mmCIF file of C-alpha atoms and ligand atoms in Angstrom:
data_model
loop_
_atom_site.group_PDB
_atom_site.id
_atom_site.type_symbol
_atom_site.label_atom_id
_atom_site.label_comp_id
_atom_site.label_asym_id
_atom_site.label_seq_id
_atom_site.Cartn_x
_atom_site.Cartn_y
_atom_site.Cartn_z
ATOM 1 C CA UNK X 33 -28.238 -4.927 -2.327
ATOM 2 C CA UNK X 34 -24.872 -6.653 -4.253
ATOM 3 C CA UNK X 35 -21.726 -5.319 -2.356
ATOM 4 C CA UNK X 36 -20.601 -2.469 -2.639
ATOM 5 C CA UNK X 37 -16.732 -1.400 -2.385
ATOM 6 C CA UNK X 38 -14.529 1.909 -3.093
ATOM 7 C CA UNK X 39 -11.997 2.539 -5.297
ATOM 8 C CA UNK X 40 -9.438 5.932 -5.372
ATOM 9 C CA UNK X 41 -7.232 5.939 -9.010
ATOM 10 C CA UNK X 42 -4.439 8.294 -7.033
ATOM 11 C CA UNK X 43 -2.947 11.138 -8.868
ATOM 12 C CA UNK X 44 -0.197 8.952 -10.325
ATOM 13 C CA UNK X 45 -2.914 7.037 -11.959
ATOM 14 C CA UNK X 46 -4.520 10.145 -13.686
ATOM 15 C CA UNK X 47 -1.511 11.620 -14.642
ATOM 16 C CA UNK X 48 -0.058 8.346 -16.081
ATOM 17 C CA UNK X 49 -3.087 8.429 -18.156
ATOM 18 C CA UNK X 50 -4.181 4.902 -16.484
ATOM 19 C CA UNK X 51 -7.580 6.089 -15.842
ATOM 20 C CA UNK X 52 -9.256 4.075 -18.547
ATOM 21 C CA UNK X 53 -7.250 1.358 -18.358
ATOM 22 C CA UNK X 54 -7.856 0.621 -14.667
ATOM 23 C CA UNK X 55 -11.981 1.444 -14.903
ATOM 24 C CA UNK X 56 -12.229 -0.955 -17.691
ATOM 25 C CA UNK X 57 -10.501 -3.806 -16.065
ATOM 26 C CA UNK X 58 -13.489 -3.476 -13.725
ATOM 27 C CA UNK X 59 -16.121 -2.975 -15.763
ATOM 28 C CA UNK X 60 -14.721 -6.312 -17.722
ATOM 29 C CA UNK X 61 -14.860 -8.570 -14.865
ATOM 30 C CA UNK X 62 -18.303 -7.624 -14.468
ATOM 31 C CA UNK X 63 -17.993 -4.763 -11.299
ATOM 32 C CA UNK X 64 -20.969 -2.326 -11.583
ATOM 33 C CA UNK X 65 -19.766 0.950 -11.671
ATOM 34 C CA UNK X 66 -22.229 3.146 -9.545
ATOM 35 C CA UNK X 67 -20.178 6.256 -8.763
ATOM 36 C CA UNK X 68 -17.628 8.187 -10.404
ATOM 37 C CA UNK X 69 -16.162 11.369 -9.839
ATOM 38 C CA UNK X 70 -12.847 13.468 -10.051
ATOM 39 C CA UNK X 71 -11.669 15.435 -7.144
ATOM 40 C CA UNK X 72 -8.888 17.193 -5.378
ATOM 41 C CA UNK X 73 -7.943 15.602 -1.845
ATOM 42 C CA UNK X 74 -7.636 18.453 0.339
ATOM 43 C CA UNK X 75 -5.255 17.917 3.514
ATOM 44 C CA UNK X 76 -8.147 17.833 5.769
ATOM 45 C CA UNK X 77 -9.912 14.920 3.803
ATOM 46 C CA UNK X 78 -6.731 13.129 3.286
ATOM 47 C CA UNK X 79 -5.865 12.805 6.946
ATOM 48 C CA UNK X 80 -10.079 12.194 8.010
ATOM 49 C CA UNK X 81 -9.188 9.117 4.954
ATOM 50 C CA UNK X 82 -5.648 7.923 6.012
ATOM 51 C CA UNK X 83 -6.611 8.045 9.736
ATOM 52 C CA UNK X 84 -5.383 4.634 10.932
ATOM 53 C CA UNK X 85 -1.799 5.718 9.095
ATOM 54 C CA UNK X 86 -1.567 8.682 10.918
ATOM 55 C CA UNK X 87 1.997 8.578 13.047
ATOM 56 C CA UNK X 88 3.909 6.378 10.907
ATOM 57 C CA UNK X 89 6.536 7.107 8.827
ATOM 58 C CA UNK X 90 5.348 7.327 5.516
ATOM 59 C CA UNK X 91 2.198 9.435 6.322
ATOM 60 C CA UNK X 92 3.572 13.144 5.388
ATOM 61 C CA UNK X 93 4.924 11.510 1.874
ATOM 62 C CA UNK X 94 1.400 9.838 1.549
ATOM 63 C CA UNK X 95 -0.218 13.059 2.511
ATOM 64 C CA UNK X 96 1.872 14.933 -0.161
ATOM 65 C CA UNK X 97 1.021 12.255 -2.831
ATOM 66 C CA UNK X 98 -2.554 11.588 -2.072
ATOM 67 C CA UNK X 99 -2.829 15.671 -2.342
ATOM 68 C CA UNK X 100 -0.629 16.470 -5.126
ATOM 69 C CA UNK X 101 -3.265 16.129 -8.451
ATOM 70 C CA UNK X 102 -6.764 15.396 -9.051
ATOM 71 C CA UNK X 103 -7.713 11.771 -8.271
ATOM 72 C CA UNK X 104 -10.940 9.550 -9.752
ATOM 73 C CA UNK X 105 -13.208 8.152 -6.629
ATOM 74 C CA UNK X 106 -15.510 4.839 -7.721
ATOM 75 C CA UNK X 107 -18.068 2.741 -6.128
ATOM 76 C CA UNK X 108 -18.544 -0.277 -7.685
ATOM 77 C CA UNK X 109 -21.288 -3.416 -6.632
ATOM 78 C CA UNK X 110 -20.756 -6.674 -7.260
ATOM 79 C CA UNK X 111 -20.809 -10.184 -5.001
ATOM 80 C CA UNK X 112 -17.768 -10.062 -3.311
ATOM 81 C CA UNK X 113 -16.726 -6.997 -4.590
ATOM 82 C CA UNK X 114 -14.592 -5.987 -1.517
ATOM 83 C CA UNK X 115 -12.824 -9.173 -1.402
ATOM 84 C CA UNK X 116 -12.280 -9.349 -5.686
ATOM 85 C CA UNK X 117 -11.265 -5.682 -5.982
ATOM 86 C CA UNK X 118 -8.260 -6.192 -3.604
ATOM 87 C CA UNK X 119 -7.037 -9.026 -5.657
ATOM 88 C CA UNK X 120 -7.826 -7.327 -8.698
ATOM 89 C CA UNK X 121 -5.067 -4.607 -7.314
ATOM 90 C CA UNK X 122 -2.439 -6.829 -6.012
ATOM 91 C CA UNK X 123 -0.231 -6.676 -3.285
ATOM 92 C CA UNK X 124 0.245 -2.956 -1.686
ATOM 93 C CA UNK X 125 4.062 -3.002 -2.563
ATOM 94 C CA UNK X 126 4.360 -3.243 -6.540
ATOM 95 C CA UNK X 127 7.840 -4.232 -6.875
ATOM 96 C CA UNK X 128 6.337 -7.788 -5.088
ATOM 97 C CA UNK X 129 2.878 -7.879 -7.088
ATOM 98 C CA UNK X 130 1.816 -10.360 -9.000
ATOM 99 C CA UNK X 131 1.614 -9.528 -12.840
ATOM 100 C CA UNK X 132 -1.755 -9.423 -13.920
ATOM 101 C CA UNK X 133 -3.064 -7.736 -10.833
ATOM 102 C CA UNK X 134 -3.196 -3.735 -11.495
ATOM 103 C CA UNK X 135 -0.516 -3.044 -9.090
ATOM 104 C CA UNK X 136 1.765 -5.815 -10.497
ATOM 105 C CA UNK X 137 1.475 -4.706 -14.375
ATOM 106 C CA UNK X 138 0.746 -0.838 -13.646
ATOM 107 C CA UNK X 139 3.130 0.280 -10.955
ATOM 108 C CA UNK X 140 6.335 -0.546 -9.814
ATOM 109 C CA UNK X 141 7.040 1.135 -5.978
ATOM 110 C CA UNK X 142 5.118 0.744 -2.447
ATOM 111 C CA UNK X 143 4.406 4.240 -2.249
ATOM 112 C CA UNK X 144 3.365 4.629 -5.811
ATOM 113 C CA UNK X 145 0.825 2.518 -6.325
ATOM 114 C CA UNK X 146 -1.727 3.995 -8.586
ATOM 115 C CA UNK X 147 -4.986 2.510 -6.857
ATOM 116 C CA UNK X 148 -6.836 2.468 -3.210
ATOM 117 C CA UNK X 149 -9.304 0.002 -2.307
ATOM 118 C CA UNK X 150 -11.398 -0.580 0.716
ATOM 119 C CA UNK X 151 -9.769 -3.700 2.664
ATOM 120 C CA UNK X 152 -13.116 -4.568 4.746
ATOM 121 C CA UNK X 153 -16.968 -4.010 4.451
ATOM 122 C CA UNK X 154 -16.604 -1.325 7.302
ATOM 123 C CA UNK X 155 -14.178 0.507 5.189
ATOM 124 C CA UNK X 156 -15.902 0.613 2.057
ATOM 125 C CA UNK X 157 -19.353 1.974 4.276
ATOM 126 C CA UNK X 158 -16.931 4.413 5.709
ATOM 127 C CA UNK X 159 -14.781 5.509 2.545
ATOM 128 C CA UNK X 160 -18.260 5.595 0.110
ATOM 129 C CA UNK X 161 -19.424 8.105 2.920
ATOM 130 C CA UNK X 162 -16.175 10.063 2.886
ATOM 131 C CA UNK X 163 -16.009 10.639 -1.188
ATOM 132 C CA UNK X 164 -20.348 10.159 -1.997
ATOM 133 C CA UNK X 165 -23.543 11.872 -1.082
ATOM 134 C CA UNK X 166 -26.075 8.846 -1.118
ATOM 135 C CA UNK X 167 -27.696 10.125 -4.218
ATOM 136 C CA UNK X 168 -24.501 10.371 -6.247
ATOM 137 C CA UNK X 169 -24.801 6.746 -5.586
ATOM 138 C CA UNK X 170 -26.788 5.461 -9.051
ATOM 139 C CA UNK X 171 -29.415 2.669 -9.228
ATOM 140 C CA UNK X 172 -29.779 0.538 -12.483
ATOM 141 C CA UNK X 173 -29.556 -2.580 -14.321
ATOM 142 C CA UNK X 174 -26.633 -3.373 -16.252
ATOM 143 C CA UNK X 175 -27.251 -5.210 -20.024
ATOM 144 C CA UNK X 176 -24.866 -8.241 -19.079
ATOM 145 C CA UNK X 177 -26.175 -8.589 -15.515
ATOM 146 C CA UNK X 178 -28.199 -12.114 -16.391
ATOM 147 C CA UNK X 179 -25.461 -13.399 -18.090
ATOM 148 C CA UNK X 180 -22.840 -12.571 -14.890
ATOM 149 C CA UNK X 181 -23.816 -15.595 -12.953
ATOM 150 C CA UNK X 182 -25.950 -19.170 -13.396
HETATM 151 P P1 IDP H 202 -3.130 -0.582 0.790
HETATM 152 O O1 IDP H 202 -3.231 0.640 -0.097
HETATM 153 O O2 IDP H 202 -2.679 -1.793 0.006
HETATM 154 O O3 IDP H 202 -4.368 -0.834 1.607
HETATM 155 P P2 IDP H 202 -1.868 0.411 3.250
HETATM 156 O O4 IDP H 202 -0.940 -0.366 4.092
HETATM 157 O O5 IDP H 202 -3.249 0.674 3.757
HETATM 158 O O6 IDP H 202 -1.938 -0.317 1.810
HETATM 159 O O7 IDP H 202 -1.148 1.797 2.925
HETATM 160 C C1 IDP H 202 -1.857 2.870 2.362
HETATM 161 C C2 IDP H 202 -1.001 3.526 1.312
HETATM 162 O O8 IDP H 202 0.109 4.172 1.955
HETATM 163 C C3 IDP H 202 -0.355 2.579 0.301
HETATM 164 O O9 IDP H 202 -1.219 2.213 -0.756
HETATM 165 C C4 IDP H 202 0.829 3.374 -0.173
HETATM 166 O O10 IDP H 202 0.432 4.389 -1.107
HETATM 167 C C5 IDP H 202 1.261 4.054 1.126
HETATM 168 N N1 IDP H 202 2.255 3.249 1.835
HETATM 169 C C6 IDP H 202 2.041 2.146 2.582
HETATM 170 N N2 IDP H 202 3.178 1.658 3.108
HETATM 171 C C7 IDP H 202 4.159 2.492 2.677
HETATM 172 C C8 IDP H 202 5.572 2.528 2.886
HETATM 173 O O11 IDP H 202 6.155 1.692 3.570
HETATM 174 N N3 IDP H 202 6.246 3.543 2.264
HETATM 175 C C9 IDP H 202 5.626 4.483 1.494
HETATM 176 N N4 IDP H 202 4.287 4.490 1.281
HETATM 177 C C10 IDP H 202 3.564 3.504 1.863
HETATM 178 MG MG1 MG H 203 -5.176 0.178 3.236
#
């Protein structure tokens, strides 16, 4: 099975109307997009998600953010994809990404940075399990797929 990463579009993402903007820059590279879904993060699920922020300073802000509007979850396969979808995003703090990555043309502060995805293979298993059921997780063949690689 290709690799399989996940992405949150945070609420400043939906209600900056980057929604489409941000999926298709995915899509475009050639990122499969196997789950998709719009949510509420409820407190509980936001602290079970930010666990390893819990204590520090900026984890009741990022609790009131993460909760504060309806968010877009994504799974998306490709090789790599872990490793490509954090460069796609671009450095956490947005005043010091680079332009072209989402963060660096999209967002402009550390704490509002319009996107979330998995830094490891353990988190993506993890953070797919938190958001998906296994069988909201879909199975097909993409058109482009033989043209993606040699
Ligand atoms: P990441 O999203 O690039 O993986 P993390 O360090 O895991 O960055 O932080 C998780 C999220 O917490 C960030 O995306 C951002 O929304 C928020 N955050 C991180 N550091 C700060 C900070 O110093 N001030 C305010 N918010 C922060
Ligand atoms: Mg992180």
């Amino acid at each position: 099975m290709a690799e399989r990463t996940f992405v949150l579009l945070k609420p400043d993402a939906v209600q900056r109307a980057l929604v489409g903007e941000v999926v298709g820059r995915f899509e475009h590279r050639g990122l499969k997009l196997v789950a998709m879904k719009m949510l509420r993060v409820s407190r509980a699920l936001g602290e079970t998600y930010y666990a390893e922020h819990k204590g520090k300073a900026f984890f009741e802000p990022l609790m009131a953010y993460i909760t504060a509007g309806p968010v877009v979850a994504l799974v998306l396969e490709g090789d790599g994809a872990v490793a490509l979808v954090r460069r796609m995003m671009g450095k956490t703090n947005s005043s010091e990404a680079e332009p072209g990555t989402i963060r660096g043309d999209l967002a402009l502060s550390i704490a509002r940075n319009v996107i979330h995805g998995s830094d490891s293979l353990e988190s993506a298993k993890r953070e797919i399990s938190l958001f998906f059921k296994p069988d909201e997780i879909q199975a097909y063949t993409r058109i482009d797929e033989s043209w993606l690689r040699e």
